[in-house]
Amino acid sequence: METRTISRKKPRLFLLRLSFGYGFGELLGATLTSLLNYYYVRTMGLGDGYFLIAQTVYAVYNAINDPLIGFATNRRFSFTKRLGKTTPFIMGGGLLCLISAIFVYRAPFSGQIGLLVWMALMLCLTDTFFSAFFVNYSSLVPVVVRSKKERVSFGVSTAAVGTICMLIGFILPEFGNITKQNGYVVPMILNAVVGVILLAVLFGAVREKPELTEELLRGQCGSEDCGFLHLLKQSVKTKNMLLYLVLFVAFQTLSIMSISSLPYFLEFVMNVPLEQINSTRTLLLMIEFAGVFVSLPIWSALAKRMEFKTIFGIFGIALSLFCIPVRFVSNMTMIMVTFFLIGLGVGGFWMLLPSVFSDTLDEIAYVTGRHDEAVYAGVRTFFARFALVLQAALYFIIRRATGFSAALSPEQITDKMKFGIRFEMLGVAVLFMLVASVLLLAKYDLVGEKLATIRKALDEQSGFSSEEEIK
């Protein structure tokens, strides 16, 4: 096989610009979903049961939509040679997503059915565009970021950029009034402006050269082995991918439950005045993100010396343990300390999420001889959306069991209701996270010589010399 004179080694500036794709996702996640329950249930008056229905519709659509979009875009189009395989979907999907996200928090109805339909419809539309962006972006990363050293550096960049973008997303609501029907429109417009800036920075890193487009299209076929259902089965049959997916879903569940329950925790458990809830929430998240930044140099140094499996599992266990105090303490100072500790665990977990996922995709590409990363990125989102169903279901079950309603005043809240709020915030999700982390430590075997063999074989399949240094 002829060896190309292209190097795979990527400069740090390239890795930093590429990490803005994760930053874009974290920005959207923070602005779009963190206050979703509070806006529709607390501000607009949507019942918990109706919220559960809308969230379930969205989650089911989202689960199906992501892998199907990954499959649909994982092919050659008339514009592919000129624009690239992933670049049009990354940029076009990102821009359309920013526009449609504005209308999620611009509900024109006040009735229960109208709110339910609007919430489900706008979330599904926004997710369609976001899926086109993210599954293609995620499929590009493992192809262009190859070595362990680069993946650790890229992981540090994604954790840092993602943290900053998420913090921006949490601060943006300060420019609006979440307690009013249209009070979130201005923050979402500002979100679109920030998002466009992120996409502009990202463009230079995702713009494909002809040789990269050729590699991404390598192995494309029309046989049954390339069918969507076959690729979906392949992902769950691959042990290491399945272990990663379980831990990823656990982390998503923990993140969604903790962030979306935080306003309720502050208002009804900590008795924070309604007008101070958003600023207090932002302060706690800034403290958590301070923990993320403090932890990154430590976790980065460890990741360069230890197997991803070991560090990833330890991060998961540590994060689970750091969350436990929130279920008991009622002093705001101790809550701040706890959020800082949670940030220490989150930092390491964020840092290795893209690296471990890339390793599992390498294993599948090695076994199949094809680059189907876009489909598997969609499959990951397919499983991650179960976290949304779990969130809505847990809200419904716990609140029915405790008698809590968002329409109550803080004076009407009983100790049983307060326990329920703490439990839905960091209860079941913490146990899920702990079990998933232990499973990964015990069963994941994509390490050492096995991983080195896979990486070397993929370089050879692509026609690149593993000893070359790449510009």
CSV table of C-alpha atoms in Angstrom, one decimal:
chain,number,residue,atom,x,y,z
A,1,MET,CA,0.0,0.0,0.0
A,2,GLU,CA,1.3,3.4,-0.9
A,3,THR,CA,2.1,5.6,2.1
A,4,ARG,CA,0.8,9.2,1.9
A,5,THR,CA,3.0,12.1,2.9
A,6,ILE,CA,0.3,13.5,5.2
A,7,SER,CA,1.0,13.7,8.9
A,8,ARG,CA,-1.6,12.8,11.5
A,9,LYS,CA,-0.1,14.9,14.3
A,10,LYS,CA,-2.3,17.9,15.0
A,11,PRO,CA,-1.2,21.2,16.4
A,12,ARG,CA,-2.7,22.3,19.7
A,13,LEU,CA,-4.4,25.3,18.0
A,14,PHE,CA,-6.3,22.8,15.7
A,15,LEU,CA,-7.3,20.7,18.7
A,16,LEU,CA,-8.5,23.8,20.6
A,17,ARG,CA,-10.6,25.0,17.6
A,18,LEU,CA,-12.0,21.5,17.2
A,19,SER,CA,-13.1,21.5,20.8
A,20,PHE,CA,-15.4,24.4,20.1
A,21,GLY,CA,-17.9,21.8,18.7
A,22,TYR,CA,-18.3,20.4,22.2
A,23,GLY,CA,-18.5,23.9,23.5
A,24,PHE,CA,-21.4,24.5,21.1
A,25,GLY,CA,-23.2,21.4,22.4
A,26,GLU,CA,-22.7,22.4,26.0
A,27,LEU,CA,-24.0,26.0,25.3
A,28,LEU,CA,-27.2,24.6,23.8
A,29,GLY,CA,-27.6,22.1,26.5
A,30,ALA,CA,-27.3,24.8,29.2
A,31,THR,CA,-29.6,27.3,27.6
A,32,LEU,CA,-32.1,24.9,26.1
A,33,THR,CA,-32.7,22.2,28.7
A,34,SER,CA,-31.5,23.3,32.1
A,35,LEU,CA,-34.6,25.4,32.8
A,36,LEU,CA,-37.1,23.6,30.6
A,37,ASN,CA,-39.0,21.9,33.4
A,38,TYR,CA,-39.0,25.1,35.5
A,39,TYR,CA,-40.3,27.3,32.6
A,40,TYR,CA,-43.1,25.0,31.4
A,41,VAL,CA,-44.2,23.7,34.9
A,42,ARG,CA,-43.5,26.6,37.2
A,43,THR,CA,-43.8,29.6,34.9
A,44,MET,CA,-46.4,28.4,32.3
A,45,GLY,CA,-48.3,26.0,34.6
A,46,LEU,CA,-48.0,22.8,32.6
A,47,GLY,CA,-49.0,19.8,34.7
A,48,ASP,CA,-46.3,17.2,35.7
A,49,GLY,CA,-48.2,14.5,33.8
A,50,TYR,CA,-48.4,16.6,30.6
A,51,PHE,CA,-44.7,17.5,31.0
A,52,LEU,CA,-43.9,13.8,31.2
A,53,ILE,CA,-45.9,13.1,28.0
A,54,ALA,CA,-44.1,15.9,26.1
A,55,GLN,CA,-40.7,14.9,27.4
A,56,THR,CA,-41.4,11.3,26.5
A,57,VAL,CA,-42.5,12.2,23.0
A,58,TYR,CA,-39.4,14.3,22.6
A,59,ALA,CA,-37.1,11.6,24.0
A,60,VAL,CA,-38.6,8.9,21.8
A,61,TYR,CA,-38.3,11.1,18.7
A,62,ASN,CA,-34.8,12.1,19.8
A,63,ALA,CA,-33.7,8.5,20.3
A,64,ILE,CA,-34.9,7.5,16.8
A,65,ASN,CA,-33.9,10.7,15.1
A,66,ASP,CA,-30.2,10.8,16.0
A,67,PRO,CA,-29.1,7.3,14.7
A,68,LEU,CA,-31.3,7.7,11.6
A,69,ILE,CA,-29.8,11.1,10.8
A,70,GLY,CA,-26.4,9.6,11.3
A,71,PHE,CA,-27.2,6.8,8.9
A,72,ALA,CA,-28.8,9.2,6.4
A,73,THR,CA,-25.8,11.5,6.3
A,74,ASN,CA,-23.3,8.7,6.3
A,75,ARG,CA,-23.1,8.6,2.5
A,76,ARG,CA,-22.0,10.4,-0.6
A,77,PHE,CA,-24.1,13.3,-1.9
A,78,SER,CA,-23.8,15.5,-5.0
A,79,PHE,CA,-22.1,18.2,-2.9
A,80,THR,CA,-19.8,15.9,-1.0
A,81,LYS,CA,-16.8,16.3,-3.2
A,82,ARG,CA,-17.0,20.1,-3.2
A,83,LEU,CA,-18.1,20.8,0.4
A,84,GLY,CA,-17.0,17.6,2.3
A,85,LYS,CA,-18.8,14.7,3.9
A,86,THR,CA,-19.5,16.2,7.4
A,87,THR,CA,-18.8,20.0,7.0
A,88,PRO,CA,-22.2,21.0,5.4
A,89,PHE,CA,-24.2,19.2,8.1
A,90,ILE,CA,-22.1,20.5,11.0
A,91,MET,CA,-22.4,24.1,9.9
A,92,GLY,CA,-25.9,24.1,8.5
A,93,GLY,CA,-27.4,22.0,11.3
A,94,GLY,CA,-25.7,24.3,13.9
A,95,LEU,CA,-27.1,27.5,12.4
A,96,LEU,CA,-30.7,26.1,12.0
A,97,CYS,CA,-30.6,24.8,15.6
A,98,LEU,CA,-29.7,28.2,17.0
A,99,ILE,CA,-32.7,29.7,15.2
A,100,SER,CA,-35.3,27.1,16.2
A,101,ALA,CA,-34.1,27.0,19.8
A,102,ILE,CA,-35.4,30.6,20.3
A,103,PHE,CA,-39.0,29.4,19.9
A,104,VAL,CA,-38.8,26.7,22.5
A,105,TYR,CA,-39.1,29.4,25.2
A,106,ARG,CA,-41.7,31.4,23.2
A,107,ALA,CA,-44.8,29.4,24.0
A,108,PRO,CA,-47.8,31.2,22.5
A,109,PHE,CA,-50.4,29.0,24.4
A,110,SER,CA,-51.6,28.9,28.0
A,111,GLY,CA,-53.7,25.8,27.9
A,112,GLN,CA,-52.4,22.4,28.8
A,113,ILE,CA,-52.8,20.7,25.4
A,114,GLY,CA,-51.3,23.7,23.6
A,115,LEU,CA,-48.3,23.9,25.8
A,116,LEU,CA,-47.8,20.1,25.5
A,117,VAL,CA,-47.9,20.2,21.7
A,118,TRP,CA,-45.7,23.3,21.4
A,119,MET,CA,-43.1,22.0,23.8
A,120,ALA,CA,-42.8,18.6,22.1
A,121,LEU,CA,-42.9,20.1,18.5
A,122,MET,CA,-40.3,22.8,19.1
A,123,LEU,CA,-38.0,20.4,20.9
A,124,CYS,CA,-38.2,17.8,18.1
A,125,LEU,CA,-37.5,20.4,15.5
A,126,THR,CA,-34.6,21.9,17.3
A,127,ASP,CA,-33.2,18.4,18.0
A,128,THR,CA,-33.4,17.5,14.3
A,129,PHE,CA,-31.0,20.3,13.4
A,130,PHE,CA,-28.8,19.6,16.4
A,131,SER,CA,-28.5,16.0,15.4
A,132,ALA,CA,-27.3,16.9,12.0
A,133,PHE,CA,-24.6,19.0,13.6
A,134,PHE,CA,-23.5,16.7,16.5
A,135,VAL,CA,-23.5,13.3,14.9
A,136,ASN,CA,-21.4,14.5,12.1
A,137,TYR,CA,-19.1,16.5,14.4
A,138,SER,CA,-18.7,13.5,16.7
A,139,SER,CA,-18.0,11.2,13.8
A,140,LEU,CA,-15.2,13.5,12.6
A,141,VAL,CA,-13.3,13.6,15.9
A,142,PRO,CA,-11.9,10.1,16.1
A,143,VAL,CA,-10.7,10.2,12.5
A,144,VAL,CA,-8.7,13.4,12.9
A,145,VAL,CA,-7.6,13.0,16.5
A,146,ARG,CA,-5.6,9.7,16.6
A,147,SER,CA,-2.9,9.2,19.3
A,148,LYS,CA,-3.4,8.9,23.0
A,149,LYS,CA,-1.4,12.1,23.6
A,150,GLU,CA,-3.6,14.0,21.2
A,151,ARG,CA,-6.8,12.6,22.7
A,152,VAL,CA,-5.7,13.6,26.2
A,153,SER,CA,-4.9,17.2,24.9
A,154,PHE,CA,-8.2,17.3,23.0
A,155,GLY,CA,-10.0,16.1,26.1
A,156,VAL,CA,-8.5,18.8,28.2
A,157,SER,CA,-9.6,21.4,25.6
A,158,THR,CA,-13.1,20.1,25.4
A,159,ALA,CA,-13.5,20.1,29.2
A,160,ALA,CA,-12.2,23.7,29.4
A,161,VAL,CA,-14.1,25.1,26.4
A,162,GLY,CA,-17.2,23.1,27.3
A,163,THR,CA,-17.1,24.4,30.9
A,164,ILE,CA,-16.8,28.0,29.7
A,165,CYS,CA,-19.6,27.6,27.2
A,166,MET,CA,-21.9,25.9,29.7
A,167,LEU,CA,-21.2,28.7,32.2
A,168,ILE,CA,-22.1,31.3,29.5
A,169,GLY,CA,-25.3,29.3,28.9
A,170,PHE,CA,-26.2,29.4,32.6
A,171,ILE,CA,-25.4,33.1,32.8
A,172,LEU,CA,-27.5,34.1,29.8
A,173,PRO,CA,-30.9,33.8,31.7
A,174,GLU,CA,-29.8,36.7,33.9
A,175,PHE,CA,-30.6,38.9,30.8
A,176,GLY,CA,-34.2,37.8,30.9
A,177,ASN,CA,-37.0,36.9,33.4
A,178,ILE,CA,-37.7,33.2,33.5
A,179,THR,CA,-40.8,33.8,35.6
A,180,LYS,CA,-42.6,35.5,32.7
A,181,GLN,CA,-44.0,33.8,29.6
A,182,ASN,CA,-41.7,35.6,27.1
A,183,GLY,CA,-38.9,36.3,29.6
A,184,TYR,CA,-36.5,33.8,28.0
A,185,VAL,CA,-36.5,35.1,24.4
A,186,VAL,CA,-33.7,37.7,24.9
A,187,PRO,CA,-31.4,35.1,26.5
A,188,MET,CA,-32.1,32.7,23.6
A,189,ILE,CA,-31.3,35.4,21.0
A,190,LEU,CA,-28.0,36.1,22.8
A,191,ASN,CA,-27.4,32.4,22.8
A,192,ALA,CA,-27.8,32.4,19.0
A,193,VAL,CA,-25.2,35.2,18.8
A,194,VAL,CA,-22.7,33.3,20.9
A,195,GLY,CA,-23.4,30.1,19.0
A,196,VAL,CA,-22.6,31.7,15.7
A,197,ILE,CA,-19.2,32.9,17.1
A,198,LEU,CA,-18.5,29.3,18.2
A,199,LEU,CA,-19.4,27.9,14.8
A,200,ALA,CA,-17.1,30.5,13.1
A,201,VAL,CA,-14.2,29.4,15.2
A,202,LEU,CA,-15.0,25.7,14.6
A,203,PHE,CA,-15.3,26.0,10.9
A,204,GLY,CA,-11.5,26.1,10.3
A,205,ALA,CA,-11.1,22.8,12.1
A,206,VAL,CA,-14.0,20.9,10.5
A,207,ARG,CA,-13.5,22.1,6.9
A,208,GLU,CA,-12.5,19.0,5.1
A,209,LYS,CA,-9.6,18.6,2.6
A,210,PRO,CA,-10.1,16.2,-0.3
A,211,GLU,CA,-7.9,13.4,1.3
A,212,LEU,CA,-9.9,13.6,4.6
A,213,THR,CA,-13.2,13.4,2.7
A,214,GLU,CA,-11.9,10.3,0.8
A,215,GLU,CA,-10.9,8.6,4.1
A,216,LEU,CA,-14.3,9.4,5.7
A,217,LEU,CA,-16.0,7.7,2.7
A,218,ARG,CA,-13.7,4.7,2.8
A,219,GLY,CA,-15.7,1.4,3.0
A,220,GLN,CA,-19.1,2.9,2.1
A,221,CYS,CA,-21.3,0.2,0.7
A,222,GLY,CA,-24.9,-0.8,0.0
A,223,SER,CA,-24.9,-4.3,1.4
A,224,GLU,CA,-27.0,-5.5,4.3
A,225,ASP,CA,-23.9,-5.2,6.6
A,226,CYS,CA,-24.2,-1.4,6.1
A,227,GLY,CA,-27.9,-1.3,7.1
A,228,PHE,CA,-29.0,0.8,10.0
A,229,LEU,CA,-30.3,-2.0,12.1
A,230,HIS,CA,-27.1,-4.0,11.5
A,231,LEU,CA,-25.0,-1.1,12.7
A,232,LEU,CA,-27.3,-0.6,15.8
A,233,LYS,CA,-26.9,-4.2,16.7
A,234,GLN,CA,-23.1,-4.0,16.2
A,235,SER,CA,-22.9,-1.2,18.8
A,236,VAL,CA,-24.7,-3.2,21.5
A,237,LYS,CA,-22.8,-6.4,20.6
A,238,THR,CA,-19.5,-4.7,21.1
A,239,LYS,CA,-18.8,-5.0,24.8
A,240,ASN,CA,-16.6,-2.0,25.3
A,241,MET,CA,-19.0,0.3,23.4
A,242,LEU,CA,-21.9,-1.0,25.5
A,243,LEU,CA,-20.1,-0.4,28.7
A,244,TYR,CA,-19.2,3.1,27.6
A,245,LEU,CA,-22.9,3.7,26.6
A,246,VAL,CA,-24.2,2.6,30.0
A,247,LEU,CA,-21.8,5.0,31.8
A,248,PHE,CA,-22.6,7.8,29.4
A,249,VAL,CA,-26.3,7.4,30.0
A,250,ALA,CA,-25.7,7.4,33.7
A,251,PHE,CA,-23.7,10.6,33.5
A,252,GLN,CA,-26.4,12.2,31.3
A,253,THR,CA,-29.1,11.2,33.8
A,254,LEU,CA,-27.1,12.6,36.7
A,255,SER,CA,-26.4,15.9,34.9
A,256,ILE,CA,-30.0,16.4,33.7
A,257,MET,CA,-31.5,15.6,37.1
A,258,SER,CA,-29.1,17.7,39.1
A,259,ILE,CA,-29.3,20.8,36.9
A,260,SER,CA,-33.0,20.8,36.2
A,261,SER,CA,-33.9,20.1,39.9
A,262,LEU,CA,-31.5,22.8,41.2
A,263,PRO,CA,-34.1,25.7,41.0
A,264,TYR,CA,-36.6,23.7,43.0
A,265,PHE,CA,-33.9,22.8,45.5
A,266,LEU,CA,-33.0,26.4,46.0
A,267,GLU,CA,-36.6,27.7,46.3
A,268,PHE,CA,-38.2,25.0,48.3
A,269,VAL,CA,-35.4,23.4,50.3
A,270,MET,CA,-32.9,26.2,50.8
A,271,ASN,CA,-35.7,28.9,50.9
A,272,VAL,CA,-33.9,31.2,48.5
A,273,PRO,CA,-36.2,34.1,47.5
A,274,LEU,CA,-37.7,33.7,44.0
A,275,GLU,CA,-36.0,36.7,42.5
A,276,GLN,CA,-32.6,35.4,43.7
A,277,ILE,CA,-32.9,31.8,42.5
A,278,ASN,CA,-31.3,32.3,39.1
A,279,SER,CA,-28.3,34.3,40.4
A,280,THR,CA,-27.8,31.7,43.3
A,281,ARG,CA,-28.0,28.9,40.8
A,282,THR,CA,-25.4,30.6,38.6
A,283,LEU,CA,-23.1,31.2,41.6
A,284,LEU,CA,-23.2,27.5,42.5
A,285,LEU,CA,-22.5,26.4,38.9
A,286,MET,CA,-19.6,28.9,38.7
A,287,ILE,CA,-18.2,27.3,41.9
A,288,GLU,CA,-18.6,23.8,40.3
A,289,PHE,CA,-16.8,25.0,37.2
A,290,ALA,CA,-14.0,26.4,39.3
A,291,GLY,CA,-13.6,22.8,40.5
A,292,VAL,CA,-13.5,21.6,36.9
A,293,PHE,CA,-10.7,24.0,36.0
A,294,VAL,CA,-8.7,23.2,39.1
A,295,SER,CA,-8.9,19.5,38.4
A,296,LEU,CA,-7.9,19.5,34.7
A,297,PRO,CA,-4.1,19.7,35.1
A,298,ILE,CA,-4.2,16.9,37.7
A,299,TRP,CA,-6.5,14.6,35.6
A,300,SER,CA,-4.5,15.4,32.5
A,301,ALA,CA,-1.2,14.4,34.1
A,302,LEU,CA,-2.8,11.1,35.4
A,303,ALA,CA,-4.4,10.3,32.0
A,304,LYS,CA,-1.1,10.5,30.3
A,305,ARG,CA,0.4,7.9,32.6
A,306,MET,CA,-2.6,5.6,33.2
A,307,GLU,CA,-5.1,3.7,31.1
A,308,PHE,CA,-8.2,5.6,30.1
A,309,LYS,CA,-10.3,2.8,31.6
A,310,THR,CA,-8.8,3.2,35.1
A,311,ILE,CA,-9.1,7.0,35.2
A,312,PHE,CA,-12.6,7.0,33.6
A,313,GLY,CA,-13.9,4.5,36.2
A,314,ILE,CA,-12.3,6.4,39.1
A,315,PHE,CA,-13.8,9.6,37.9
A,316,GLY,CA,-17.3,8.1,37.8
A,317,ILE,CA,-17.0,6.7,41.3
A,318,ALA,CA,-15.5,9.9,42.7
A,319,LEU,CA,-18.3,12.0,41.1
A,320,SER,CA,-20.9,9.7,42.6
A,321,LEU,CA,-19.5,10.0,46.1
A,322,PHE,CA,-19.0,13.8,45.8
A,323,CYS,CA,-22.8,14.2,45.1
A,324,ILE,CA,-24.0,12.4,48.2
A,325,PRO,CA,-23.7,15.4,50.7
A,326,VAL,CA,-26.3,17.4,48.7
A,327,ARG,CA,-28.9,14.9,49.9
A,328,PHE,CA,-28.3,15.9,53.6
A,329,VAL,CA,-26.7,19.3,54.1
A,330,SER,CA,-28.8,22.5,54.4
A,331,ASN,CA,-26.1,25.0,55.0
A,332,MET,CA,-25.3,27.2,51.9
A,333,THR,CA,-21.6,27.2,52.7
A,334,MET,CA,-21.5,23.4,52.7
A,335,ILE,CA,-23.6,23.3,49.5
A,336,MET,CA,-20.9,25.5,47.9
A,337,VAL,CA,-18.1,23.2,49.1
A,338,THR,CA,-20.0,20.2,47.7
A,339,PHE,CA,-20.5,21.8,44.3
A,340,PHE,CA,-16.8,22.5,44.2
A,341,LEU,CA,-16.1,18.8,44.9
A,342,ILE,CA,-18.6,17.8,42.3
A,343,GLY,CA,-16.6,20.0,39.8
A,344,LEU,CA,-13.5,18.0,40.6
A,345,GLY,CA,-15.2,14.8,39.4
A,346,VAL,CA,-17.0,16.4,36.5
A,347,GLY,CA,-13.7,17.8,35.1
A,348,GLY,CA,-12.1,14.5,34.8
A,349,PHE,CA,-15.2,12.9,33.4
A,350,TRP,CA,-15.7,15.6,30.7
A,351,MET,CA,-12.0,15.3,29.8
A,352,LEU,CA,-12.2,11.6,28.9
A,353,LEU,CA,-15.7,11.4,27.4
A,354,PRO,CA,-14.5,12.1,23.8
A,355,SER,CA,-11.3,10.0,24.2
A,356,VAL,CA,-13.0,6.8,25.5
A,357,PHE,CA,-15.7,7.2,22.8
A,358,SER,CA,-13.1,7.5,20.1
A,359,ASP,CA,-11.3,4.4,21.3
A,360,THR,CA,-14.5,2.4,21.1
A,361,LEU,CA,-15.2,3.7,17.6
A,362,ASP,CA,-11.7,2.7,16.6
A,363,GLU,CA,-12.4,-0.8,17.8
A,364,ILE,CA,-15.5,-1.1,15.7
A,365,ALA,CA,-13.8,0.4,12.6
A,366,TYR,CA,-11.0,-2.1,13.1
A,367,VAL,CA,-13.4,-5.0,13.2
A,368,THR,CA,-15.6,-3.9,10.3
A,369,GLY,CA,-13.1,-2.1,8.1
A,370,ARG,CA,-15.4,0.9,7.6
A,371,HIS,CA,-15.8,4.4,9.0
A,372,ASP,CA,-19.4,4.5,10.2
A,373,GLU,CA,-18.7,6.9,13.1
A,374,ALA,CA,-21.7,9.2,12.2
A,375,VAL,CA,-24.1,6.3,12.7
A,376,TYR,CA,-22.5,5.3,16.0
A,377,ALA,CA,-22.5,8.9,17.2
A,378,GLY,CA,-26.3,8.8,16.6
A,379,VAL,CA,-26.6,5.5,18.4
A,380,ARG,CA,-24.8,7.1,21.5
A,381,THR,CA,-27.4,9.9,21.5
A,382,PHE,CA,-30.2,7.2,21.0
A,383,PHE,CA,-29.2,5.7,24.3
A,384,ALA,CA,-28.5,9.0,26.0
A,385,ARG,CA,-32.0,10.2,25.4
A,386,PHE,CA,-33.3,7.6,27.9
A,387,ALA,CA,-32.0,10.0,30.5
A,388,LEU,CA,-34.8,12.5,29.5
A,389,VAL,CA,-37.4,9.8,29.9
A,390,LEU,CA,-35.9,8.8,33.3
A,391,GLN,CA,-36.0,12.5,34.4
A,392,ALA,CA,-39.6,13.0,33.5
A,393,ALA,CA,-40.7,9.7,34.9
A,394,LEU,CA,-38.8,10.2,38.2
A,395,TYR,CA,-40.3,13.7,38.6
A,396,PHE,CA,-43.8,12.3,38.1
A,397,ILE,CA,-43.3,9.3,40.4
A,398,ILE,CA,-41.5,11.1,43.2
A,399,ARG,CA,-43.8,14.1,43.2
A,400,ARG,CA,-46.9,11.9,43.3
A,401,ALA,CA,-45.4,9.9,46.2
A,402,THR,CA,-44.4,13.0,48.2
A,403,GLY,CA,-47.3,15.3,47.2
A,404,PHE,CA,-45.1,18.0,45.9
A,405,SER,CA,-46.4,20.5,43.3
A,406,ALA,CA,-44.6,23.4,41.7
A,407,ALA,CA,-47.7,25.5,42.4
A,408,LEU,CA,-47.2,25.3,46.2
A,409,SER,CA,-45.5,28.1,48.1
A,410,PRO,CA,-42.3,27.4,50.1
A,411,GLU,CA,-44.4,27.7,53.4
A,412,GLN,CA,-46.5,24.7,52.3
A,413,ILE,CA,-43.6,22.4,51.7
A,414,THR,CA,-43.3,19.5,54.1
A,415,ASP,CA,-40.1,17.6,55.1
A,416,LYS,CA,-41.3,14.7,53.0
A,417,MET,CA,-41.5,16.9,50.0
A,418,LYS,CA,-38.0,18.3,50.7
A,419,PHE,CA,-36.6,14.8,50.9
A,420,GLY,CA,-38.3,14.1,47.5
A,421,ILE,CA,-36.7,17.1,45.9
A,422,ARG,CA,-33.3,16.1,47.2
A,423,PHE,CA,-33.8,12.6,46.0
A,424,GLU,CA,-34.9,13.5,42.5
A,425,MET,CA,-31.9,15.9,42.3
A,426,LEU,CA,-29.2,13.4,43.4
A,427,GLY,CA,-30.6,10.1,44.4
A,428,VAL,CA,-31.3,7.4,41.8
A,429,ALA,CA,-29.0,9.0,39.3
A,430,VAL,CA,-26.0,8.7,41.8
A,431,LEU,CA,-26.6,5.0,42.3
A,432,PHE,CA,-26.9,4.5,38.6
A,433,MET,CA,-23.6,6.3,38.1
A,434,LEU,CA,-21.8,4.3,40.7
A,435,VAL,CA,-22.9,0.9,39.4
A,436,ALA,CA,-22.0,1.9,35.8
A,437,SER,CA,-18.5,3.0,36.9
A,438,VAL,CA,-17.8,-0.2,38.7
A,439,LEU,CA,-19.0,-2.2,35.7
A,440,LEU,CA,-16.6,-0.3,33.4
A,441,LEU,CA,-13.7,-0.9,35.7
A,442,ALA,CA,-14.4,-4.6,35.9
A,443,LYS,CA,-15.3,-5.4,32.2
A,444,TYR,CA,-13.8,-2.8,29.9
A,445,ASP,CA,-10.7,-4.3,28.1
A,446,LEU,CA,-9.8,-1.8,25.4
A,447,VAL,CA,-6.3,-1.1,26.9
A,448,GLY,CA,-2.6,-1.7,26.4
A,449,GLU,CA,-1.4,-3.9,23.6
A,450,LYS,CA,-5.0,-4.5,22.2
A,451,LEU,CA,-5.6,-0.8,21.8
A,452,ALA,CA,-2.1,-0.2,20.3
A,453,THR,CA,-2.7,-2.9,17.7
A,454,ILE,CA,-6.0,-1.4,16.7
A,455,ARG,CA,-4.6,2.1,16.3
A,456,LYS,CA,-1.7,0.8,14.2
A,457,ALA,CA,-3.9,-1.2,12.0
A,458,LEU,CA,-6.3,1.7,11.3
A,459,ASP,CA,-3.3,3.9,10.3
A,460,GLU,CA,-2.2,1.2,7.9
A,461,GLN,CA,-5.7,0.7,6.5
A,462,SER,CA,-5.8,4.4,5.8
A,463,GLY,CA,-2.5,4.4,4.0
A,464,PHE,CA,-0.7,6.6,6.6
A,465,SER,CA,2.6,5.7,8.0
A,466,SER,CA,2.4,5.3,11.8
A,467,GLU,CA,5.9,6.7,12.1
A,468,GLU,CA,5.3,9.9,10.2
A,469,GLU,CA,4.7,13.2,11.9
A,470,ILE,CA,1.8,15.1,10.5
A,471,LYS,CA,1.3,18.7,9.9
